[in-house]
mmCIF file of N, CA and C in Angstrom:
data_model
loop_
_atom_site.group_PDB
_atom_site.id
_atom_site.type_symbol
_atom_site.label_atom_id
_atom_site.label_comp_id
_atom_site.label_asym_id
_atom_site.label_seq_id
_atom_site.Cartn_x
_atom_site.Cartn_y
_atom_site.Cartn_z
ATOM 1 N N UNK A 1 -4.252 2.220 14.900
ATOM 2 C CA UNK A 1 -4.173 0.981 15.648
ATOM 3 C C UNK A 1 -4.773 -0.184 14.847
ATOM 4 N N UNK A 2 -5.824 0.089 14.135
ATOM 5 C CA UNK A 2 -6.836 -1.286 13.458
ATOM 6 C C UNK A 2 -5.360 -1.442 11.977
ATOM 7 N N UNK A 3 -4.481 -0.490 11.462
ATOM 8 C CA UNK A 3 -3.942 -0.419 10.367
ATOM 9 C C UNK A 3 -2.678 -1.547 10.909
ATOM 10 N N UNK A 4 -2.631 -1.529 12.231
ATOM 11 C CA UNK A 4 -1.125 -1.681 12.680
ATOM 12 C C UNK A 4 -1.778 -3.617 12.920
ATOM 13 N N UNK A 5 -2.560 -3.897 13.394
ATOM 14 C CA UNK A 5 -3.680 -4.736 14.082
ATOM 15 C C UNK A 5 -4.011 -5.953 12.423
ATOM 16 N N UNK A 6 -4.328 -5.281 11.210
ATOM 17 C CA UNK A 6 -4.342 -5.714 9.851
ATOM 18 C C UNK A 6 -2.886 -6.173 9.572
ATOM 19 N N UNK A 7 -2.282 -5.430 9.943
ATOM 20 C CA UNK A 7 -0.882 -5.979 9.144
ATOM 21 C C UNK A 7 -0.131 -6.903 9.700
ATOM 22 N N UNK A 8 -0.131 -6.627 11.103
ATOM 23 C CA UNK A 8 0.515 -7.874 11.757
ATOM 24 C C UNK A 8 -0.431 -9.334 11.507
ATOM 25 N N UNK A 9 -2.002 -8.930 11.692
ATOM 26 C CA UNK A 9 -3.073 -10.452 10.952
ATOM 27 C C UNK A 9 -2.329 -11.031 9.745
ATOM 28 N N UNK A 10 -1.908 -10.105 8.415
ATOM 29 C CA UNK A 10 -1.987 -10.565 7.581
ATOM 30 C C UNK A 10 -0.245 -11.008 7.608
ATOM 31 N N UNK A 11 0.208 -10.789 8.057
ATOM 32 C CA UNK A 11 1.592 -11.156 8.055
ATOM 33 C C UNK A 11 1.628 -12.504 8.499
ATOM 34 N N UNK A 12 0.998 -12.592 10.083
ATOM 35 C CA UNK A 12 1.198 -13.791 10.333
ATOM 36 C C UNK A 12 0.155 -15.208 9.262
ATOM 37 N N UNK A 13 -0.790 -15.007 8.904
ATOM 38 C CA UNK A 13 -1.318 -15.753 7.669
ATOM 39 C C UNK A 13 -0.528 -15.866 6.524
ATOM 40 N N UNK A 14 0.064 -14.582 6.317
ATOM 41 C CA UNK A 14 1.431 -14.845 4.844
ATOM 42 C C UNK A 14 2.447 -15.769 5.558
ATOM 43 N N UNK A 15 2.816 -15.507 6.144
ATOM 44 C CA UNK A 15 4.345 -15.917 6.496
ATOM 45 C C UNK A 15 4.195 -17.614 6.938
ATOM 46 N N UNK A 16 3.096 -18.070 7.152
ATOM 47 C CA UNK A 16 3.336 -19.827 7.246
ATOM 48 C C UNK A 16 2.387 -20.166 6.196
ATOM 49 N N UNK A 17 3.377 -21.277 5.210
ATOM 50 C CA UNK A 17 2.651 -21.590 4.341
ATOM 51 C C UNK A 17 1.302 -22.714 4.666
ATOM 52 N N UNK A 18 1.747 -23.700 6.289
ATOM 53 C CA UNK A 18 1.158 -24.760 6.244
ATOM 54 C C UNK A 18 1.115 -24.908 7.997
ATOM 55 N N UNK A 19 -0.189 -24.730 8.332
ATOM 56 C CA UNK A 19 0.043 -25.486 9.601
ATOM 57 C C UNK A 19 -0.329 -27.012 10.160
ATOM 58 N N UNK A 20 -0.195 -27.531 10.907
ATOM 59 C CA UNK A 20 -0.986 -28.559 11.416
ATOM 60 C C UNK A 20 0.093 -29.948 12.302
ATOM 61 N N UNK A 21 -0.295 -30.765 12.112
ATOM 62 C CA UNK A 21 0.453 -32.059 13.013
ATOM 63 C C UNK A 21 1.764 -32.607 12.405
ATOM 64 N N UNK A 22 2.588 -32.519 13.465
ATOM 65 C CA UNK A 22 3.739 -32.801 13.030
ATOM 66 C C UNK A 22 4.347 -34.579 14.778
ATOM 67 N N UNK A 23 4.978 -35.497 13.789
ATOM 68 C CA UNK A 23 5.742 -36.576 14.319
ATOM 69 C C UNK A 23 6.975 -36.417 14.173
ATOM 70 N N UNK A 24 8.004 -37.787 14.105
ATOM 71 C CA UNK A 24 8.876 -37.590 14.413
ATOM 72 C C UNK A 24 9.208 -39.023 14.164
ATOM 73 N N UNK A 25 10.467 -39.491 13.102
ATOM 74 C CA UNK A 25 10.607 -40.761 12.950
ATOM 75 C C UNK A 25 12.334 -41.023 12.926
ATOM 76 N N UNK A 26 12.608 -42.105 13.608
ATOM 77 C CA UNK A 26 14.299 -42.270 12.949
ATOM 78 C C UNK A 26 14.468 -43.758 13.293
ATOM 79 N N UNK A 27 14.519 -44.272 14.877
ATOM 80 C CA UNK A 27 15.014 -45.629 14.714
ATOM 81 C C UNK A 27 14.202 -46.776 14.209
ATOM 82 N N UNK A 28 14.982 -47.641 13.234
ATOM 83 C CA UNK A 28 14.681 -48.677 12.214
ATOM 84 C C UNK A 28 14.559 -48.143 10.742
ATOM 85 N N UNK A 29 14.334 -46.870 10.689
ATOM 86 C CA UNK A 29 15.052 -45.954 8.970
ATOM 87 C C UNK A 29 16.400 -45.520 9.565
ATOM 88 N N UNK A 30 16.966 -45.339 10.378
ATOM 89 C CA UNK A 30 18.730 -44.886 10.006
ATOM 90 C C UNK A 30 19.458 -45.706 9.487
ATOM 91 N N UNK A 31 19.713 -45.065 8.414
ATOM 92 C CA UNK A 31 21.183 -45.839 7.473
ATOM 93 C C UNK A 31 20.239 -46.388 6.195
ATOM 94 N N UNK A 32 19.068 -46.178 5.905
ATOM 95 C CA UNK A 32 18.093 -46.571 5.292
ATOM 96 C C UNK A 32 18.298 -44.945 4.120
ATOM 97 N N UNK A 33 17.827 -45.630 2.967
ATOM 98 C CA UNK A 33 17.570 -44.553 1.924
ATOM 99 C C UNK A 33 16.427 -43.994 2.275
ATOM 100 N N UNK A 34 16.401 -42.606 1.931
ATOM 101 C CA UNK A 34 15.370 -41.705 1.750
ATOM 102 C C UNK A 34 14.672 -41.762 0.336
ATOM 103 N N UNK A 35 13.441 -40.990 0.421
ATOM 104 C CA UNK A 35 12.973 -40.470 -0.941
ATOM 105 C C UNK A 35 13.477 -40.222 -1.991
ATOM 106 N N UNK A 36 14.461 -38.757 -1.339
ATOM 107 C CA UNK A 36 15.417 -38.748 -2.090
ATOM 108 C C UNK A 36 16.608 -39.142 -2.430
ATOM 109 N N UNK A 37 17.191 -40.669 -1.960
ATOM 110 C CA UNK A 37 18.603 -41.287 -2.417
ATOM 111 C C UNK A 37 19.366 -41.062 -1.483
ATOM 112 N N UNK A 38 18.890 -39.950 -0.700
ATOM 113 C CA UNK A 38 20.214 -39.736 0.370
ATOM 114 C C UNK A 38 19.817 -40.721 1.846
ATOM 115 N N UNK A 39 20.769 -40.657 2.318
ATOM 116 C CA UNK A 39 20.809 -42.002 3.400
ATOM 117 C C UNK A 39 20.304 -41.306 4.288
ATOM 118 N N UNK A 40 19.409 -41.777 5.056
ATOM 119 C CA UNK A 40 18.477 -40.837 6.048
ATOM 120 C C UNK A 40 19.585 -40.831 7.499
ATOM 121 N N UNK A 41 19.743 -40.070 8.177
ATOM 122 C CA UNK A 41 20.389 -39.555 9.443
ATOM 123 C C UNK A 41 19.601 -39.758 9.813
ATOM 124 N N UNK A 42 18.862 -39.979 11.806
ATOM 125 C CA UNK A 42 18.179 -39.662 12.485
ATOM 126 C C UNK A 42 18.557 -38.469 13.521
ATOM 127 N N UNK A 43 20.315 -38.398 13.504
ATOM 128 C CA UNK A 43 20.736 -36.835 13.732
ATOM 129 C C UNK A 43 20.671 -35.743 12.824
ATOM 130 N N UNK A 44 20.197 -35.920 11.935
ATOM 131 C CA UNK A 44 20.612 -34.296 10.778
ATOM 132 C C UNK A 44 19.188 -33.643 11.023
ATOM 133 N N UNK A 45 19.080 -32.395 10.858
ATOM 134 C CA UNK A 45 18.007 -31.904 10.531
ATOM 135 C C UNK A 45 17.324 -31.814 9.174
ATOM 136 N N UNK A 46 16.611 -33.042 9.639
ATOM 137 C CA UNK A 46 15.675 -33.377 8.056
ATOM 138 C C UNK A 46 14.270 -33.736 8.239
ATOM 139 N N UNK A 47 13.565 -33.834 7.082
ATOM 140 C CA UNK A 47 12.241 -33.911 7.431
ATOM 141 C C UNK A 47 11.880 -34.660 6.526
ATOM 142 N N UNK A 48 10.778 -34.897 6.269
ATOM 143 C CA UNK A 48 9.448 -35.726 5.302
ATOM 144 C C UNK A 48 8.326 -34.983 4.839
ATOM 145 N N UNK A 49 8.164 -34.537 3.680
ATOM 146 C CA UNK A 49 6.573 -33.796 3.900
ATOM 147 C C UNK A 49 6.200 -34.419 2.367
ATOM 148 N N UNK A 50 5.154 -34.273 2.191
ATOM 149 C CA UNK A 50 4.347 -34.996 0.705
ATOM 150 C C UNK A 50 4.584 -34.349 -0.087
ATOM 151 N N UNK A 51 5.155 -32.940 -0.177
ATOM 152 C CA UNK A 51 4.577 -33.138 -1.410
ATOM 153 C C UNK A 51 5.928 -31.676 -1.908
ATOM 154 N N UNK A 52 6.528 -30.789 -1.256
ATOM 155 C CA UNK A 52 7.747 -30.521 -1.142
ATOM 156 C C UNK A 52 9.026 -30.793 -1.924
ATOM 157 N N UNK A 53 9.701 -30.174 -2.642
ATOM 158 C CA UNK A 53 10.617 -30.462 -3.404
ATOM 159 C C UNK A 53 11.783 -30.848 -2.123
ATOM 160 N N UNK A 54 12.497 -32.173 -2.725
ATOM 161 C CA UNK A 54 13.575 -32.205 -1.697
ATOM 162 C C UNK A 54 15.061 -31.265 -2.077
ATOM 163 N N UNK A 55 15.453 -31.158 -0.444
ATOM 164 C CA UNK A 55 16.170 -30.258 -0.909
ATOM 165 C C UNK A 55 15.511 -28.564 -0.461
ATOM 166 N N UNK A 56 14.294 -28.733 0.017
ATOM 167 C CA UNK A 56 13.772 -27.094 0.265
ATOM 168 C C UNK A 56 13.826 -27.153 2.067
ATOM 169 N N UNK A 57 15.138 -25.754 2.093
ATOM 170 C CA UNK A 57 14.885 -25.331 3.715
ATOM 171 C C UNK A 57 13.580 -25.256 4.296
ATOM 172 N N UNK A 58 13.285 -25.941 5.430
ATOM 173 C CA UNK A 58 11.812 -25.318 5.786
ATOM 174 C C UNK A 58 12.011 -24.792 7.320
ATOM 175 N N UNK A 59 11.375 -23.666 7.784
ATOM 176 C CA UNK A 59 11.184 -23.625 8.872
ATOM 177 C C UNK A 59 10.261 -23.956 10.100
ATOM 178 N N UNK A 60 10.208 -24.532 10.821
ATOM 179 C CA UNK A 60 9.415 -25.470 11.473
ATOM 180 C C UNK A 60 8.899 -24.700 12.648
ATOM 181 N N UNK A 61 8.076 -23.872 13.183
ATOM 182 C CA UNK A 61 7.536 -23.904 14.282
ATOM 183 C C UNK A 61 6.535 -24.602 15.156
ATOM 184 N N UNK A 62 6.337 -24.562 16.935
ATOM 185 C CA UNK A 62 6.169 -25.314 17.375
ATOM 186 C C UNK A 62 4.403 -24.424 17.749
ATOM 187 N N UNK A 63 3.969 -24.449 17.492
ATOM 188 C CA UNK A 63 2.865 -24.017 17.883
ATOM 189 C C UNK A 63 2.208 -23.404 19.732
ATOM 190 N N UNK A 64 2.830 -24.529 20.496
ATOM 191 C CA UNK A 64 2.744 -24.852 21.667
ATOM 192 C C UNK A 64 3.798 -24.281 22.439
ATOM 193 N N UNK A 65 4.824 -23.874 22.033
ATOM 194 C CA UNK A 65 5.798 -23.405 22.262
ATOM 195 C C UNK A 65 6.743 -22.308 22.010
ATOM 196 N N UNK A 66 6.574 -22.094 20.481
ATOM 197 C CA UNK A 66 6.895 -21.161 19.984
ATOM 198 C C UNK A 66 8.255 -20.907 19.298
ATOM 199 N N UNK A 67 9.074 -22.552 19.750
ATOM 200 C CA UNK A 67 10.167 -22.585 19.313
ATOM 201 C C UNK A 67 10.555 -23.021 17.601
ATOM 202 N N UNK A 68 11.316 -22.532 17.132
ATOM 203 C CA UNK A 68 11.532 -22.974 15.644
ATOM 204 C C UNK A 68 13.020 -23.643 15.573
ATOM 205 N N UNK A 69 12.964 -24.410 14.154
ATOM 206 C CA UNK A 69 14.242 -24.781 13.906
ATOM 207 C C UNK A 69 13.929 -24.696 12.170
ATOM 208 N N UNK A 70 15.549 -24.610 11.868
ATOM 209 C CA UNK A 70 15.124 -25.041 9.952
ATOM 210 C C UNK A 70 15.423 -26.691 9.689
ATOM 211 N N UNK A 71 14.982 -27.173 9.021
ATOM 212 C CA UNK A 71 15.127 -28.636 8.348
ATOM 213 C C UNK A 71 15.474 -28.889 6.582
ATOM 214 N N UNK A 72 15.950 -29.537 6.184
ATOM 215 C CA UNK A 72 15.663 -29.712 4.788
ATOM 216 C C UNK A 72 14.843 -31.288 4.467
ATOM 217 N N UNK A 73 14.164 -31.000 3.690
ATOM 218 C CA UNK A 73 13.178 -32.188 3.388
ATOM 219 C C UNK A 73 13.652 -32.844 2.032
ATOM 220 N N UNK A 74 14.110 -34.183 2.811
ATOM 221 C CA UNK A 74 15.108 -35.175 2.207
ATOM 222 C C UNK A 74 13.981 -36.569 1.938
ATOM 223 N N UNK A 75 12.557 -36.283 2.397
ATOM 224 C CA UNK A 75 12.081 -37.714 2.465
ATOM 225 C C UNK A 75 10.114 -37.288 1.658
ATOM 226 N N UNK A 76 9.651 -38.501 1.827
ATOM 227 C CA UNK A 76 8.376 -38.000 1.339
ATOM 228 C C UNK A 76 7.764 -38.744 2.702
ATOM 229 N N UNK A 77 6.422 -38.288 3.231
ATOM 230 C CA UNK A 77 5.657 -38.804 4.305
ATOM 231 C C UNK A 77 4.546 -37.319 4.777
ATOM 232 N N UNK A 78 4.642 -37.744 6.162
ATOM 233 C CA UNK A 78 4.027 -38.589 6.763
ATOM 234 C C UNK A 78 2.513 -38.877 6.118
ATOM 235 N N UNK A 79 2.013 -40.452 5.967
ATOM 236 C CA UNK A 79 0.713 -40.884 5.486
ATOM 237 C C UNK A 79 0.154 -41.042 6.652
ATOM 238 N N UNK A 80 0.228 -40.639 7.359
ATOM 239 C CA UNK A 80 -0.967 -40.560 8.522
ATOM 240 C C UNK A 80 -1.896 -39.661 9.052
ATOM 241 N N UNK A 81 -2.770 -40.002 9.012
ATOM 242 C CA UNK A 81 -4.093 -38.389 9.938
ATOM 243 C C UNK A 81 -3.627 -37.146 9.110
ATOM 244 N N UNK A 82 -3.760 -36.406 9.724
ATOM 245 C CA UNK A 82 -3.358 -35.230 9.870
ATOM 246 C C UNK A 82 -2.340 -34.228 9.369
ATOM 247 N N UNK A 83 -1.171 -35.400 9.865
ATOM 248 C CA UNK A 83 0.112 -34.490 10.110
ATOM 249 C C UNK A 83 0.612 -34.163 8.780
ATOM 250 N N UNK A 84 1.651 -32.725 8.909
ATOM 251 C CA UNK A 84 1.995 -32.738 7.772
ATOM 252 C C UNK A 84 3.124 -32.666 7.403
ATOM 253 N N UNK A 85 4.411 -32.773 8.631
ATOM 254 C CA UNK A 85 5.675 -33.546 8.263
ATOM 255 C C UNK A 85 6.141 -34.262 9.501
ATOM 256 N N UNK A 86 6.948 -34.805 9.123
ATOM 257 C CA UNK A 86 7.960 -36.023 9.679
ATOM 258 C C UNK A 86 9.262 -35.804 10.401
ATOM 259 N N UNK A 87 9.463 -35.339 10.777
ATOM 260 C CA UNK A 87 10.666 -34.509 11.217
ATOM 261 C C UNK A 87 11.821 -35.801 12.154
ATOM 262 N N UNK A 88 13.241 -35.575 11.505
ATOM 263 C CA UNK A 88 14.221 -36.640 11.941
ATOM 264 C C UNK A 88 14.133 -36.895 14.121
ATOM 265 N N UNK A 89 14.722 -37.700 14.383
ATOM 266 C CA UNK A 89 14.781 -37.506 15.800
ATOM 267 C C UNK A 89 15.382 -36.236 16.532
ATOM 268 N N UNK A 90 16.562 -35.811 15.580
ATOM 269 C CA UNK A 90 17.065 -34.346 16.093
ATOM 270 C C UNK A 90 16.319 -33.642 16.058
ATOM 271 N N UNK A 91 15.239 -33.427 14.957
ATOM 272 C CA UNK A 91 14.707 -32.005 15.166
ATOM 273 C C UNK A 91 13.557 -32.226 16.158
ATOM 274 N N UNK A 92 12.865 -33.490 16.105
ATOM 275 C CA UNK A 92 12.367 -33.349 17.193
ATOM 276 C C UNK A 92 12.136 -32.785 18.728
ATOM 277 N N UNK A 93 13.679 -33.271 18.875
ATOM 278 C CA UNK A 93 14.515 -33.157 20.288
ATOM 279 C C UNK A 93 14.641 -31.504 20.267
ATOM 280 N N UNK A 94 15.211 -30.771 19.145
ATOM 281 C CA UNK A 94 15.256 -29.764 18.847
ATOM 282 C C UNK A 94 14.049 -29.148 19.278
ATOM 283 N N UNK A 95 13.254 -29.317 19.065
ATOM 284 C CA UNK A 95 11.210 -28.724 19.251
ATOM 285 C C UNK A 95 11.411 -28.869 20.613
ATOM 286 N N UNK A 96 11.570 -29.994 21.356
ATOM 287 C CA UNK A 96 11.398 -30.640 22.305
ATOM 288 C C UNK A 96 10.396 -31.433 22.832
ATOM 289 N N UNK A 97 9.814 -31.974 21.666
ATOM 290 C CA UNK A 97 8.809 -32.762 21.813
ATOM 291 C C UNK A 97 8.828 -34.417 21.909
ATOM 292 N N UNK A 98 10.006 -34.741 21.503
ATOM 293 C CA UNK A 98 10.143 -35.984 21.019
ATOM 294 C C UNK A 98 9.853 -37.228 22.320
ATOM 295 N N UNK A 99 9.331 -36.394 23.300
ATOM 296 C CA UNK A 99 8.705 -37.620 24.282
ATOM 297 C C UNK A 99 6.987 -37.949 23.783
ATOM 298 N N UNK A 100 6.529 -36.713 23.521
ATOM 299 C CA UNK A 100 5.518 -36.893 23.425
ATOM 300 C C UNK A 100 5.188 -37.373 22.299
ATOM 301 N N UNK A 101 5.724 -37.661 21.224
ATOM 302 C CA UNK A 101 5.863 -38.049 19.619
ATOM 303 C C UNK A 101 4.828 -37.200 18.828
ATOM 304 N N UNK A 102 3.708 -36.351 18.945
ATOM 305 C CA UNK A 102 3.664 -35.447 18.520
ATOM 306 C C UNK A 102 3.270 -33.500 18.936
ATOM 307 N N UNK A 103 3.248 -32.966 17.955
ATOM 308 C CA UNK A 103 3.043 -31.718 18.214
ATOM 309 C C UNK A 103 1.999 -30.984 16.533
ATOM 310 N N UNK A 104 1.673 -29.404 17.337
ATOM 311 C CA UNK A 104 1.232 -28.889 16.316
ATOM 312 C C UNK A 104 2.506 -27.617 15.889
ATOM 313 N N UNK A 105 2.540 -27.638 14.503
ATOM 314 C CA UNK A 105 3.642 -26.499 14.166
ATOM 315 C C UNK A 105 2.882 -25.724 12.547
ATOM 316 N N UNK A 106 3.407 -24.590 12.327
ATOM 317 C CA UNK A 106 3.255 -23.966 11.222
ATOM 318 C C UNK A 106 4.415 -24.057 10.347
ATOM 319 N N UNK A 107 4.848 -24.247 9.126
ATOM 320 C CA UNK A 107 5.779 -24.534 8.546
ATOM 321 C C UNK A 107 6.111 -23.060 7.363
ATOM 322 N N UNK A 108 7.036 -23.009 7.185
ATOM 323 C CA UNK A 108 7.534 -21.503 6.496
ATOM 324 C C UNK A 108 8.810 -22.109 5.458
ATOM 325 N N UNK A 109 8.689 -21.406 4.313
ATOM 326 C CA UNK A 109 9.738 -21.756 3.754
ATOM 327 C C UNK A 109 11.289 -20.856 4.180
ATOM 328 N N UNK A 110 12.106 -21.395 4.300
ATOM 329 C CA UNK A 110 13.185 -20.302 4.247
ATOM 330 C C UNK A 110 14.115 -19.727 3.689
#
């Protein structure tokens, strides 16, 4: 039981590279360039994180919830507090957070 109890601990510590505060940005950047050159959507599933190659699937969980989605990170951000990505208005909506403008999530590559 303690063998079975270790592995699931260490799994869930492997398996998210990053947790912590996550927002949510789109109207007044849509149709606006990204980081990376590409024209930011506020429907696509895309994100912002600092420091992230663009272009890398990420998987996004919701901490609070438990729900996930994947994103690709097309932008560089969020400079604020905490958080540690930016996530378009879809994926927000996707989480289902986007009333509250933020949440906590663990992030995974995929």
């Amino acid at each position: 039981m303690v063998a079975v109890a270790a592995a699931l601990f260490s799994f869930s510590t492997v398996a998210y590279a990053q947790c912590g505060g996550a927002s949510w940005y789109g109207p007044g950047f849509n149709g606006k360039r990204a980081a990376s050159g590409q024209v930011f959507n506020e429907n696509a599933m895309t994100a912002a994180h600092r420091s992230l190659p663009f272009g890398t699937k990420v998987t996004v969980t919701d901490q609070n919830t438990g729900k996930h989605i994947e994103v690709t990170i097309n932008d560089r951000g969020p400079f604020h507090g905490k958080r540690i990505i930016d996530l378009s208005k879809a994926a927000a909506t996707a989480l289902g957070f986007r009333n509250r403008g933020t949440t906590s999530v663990c992030l995974a590559q995929s």
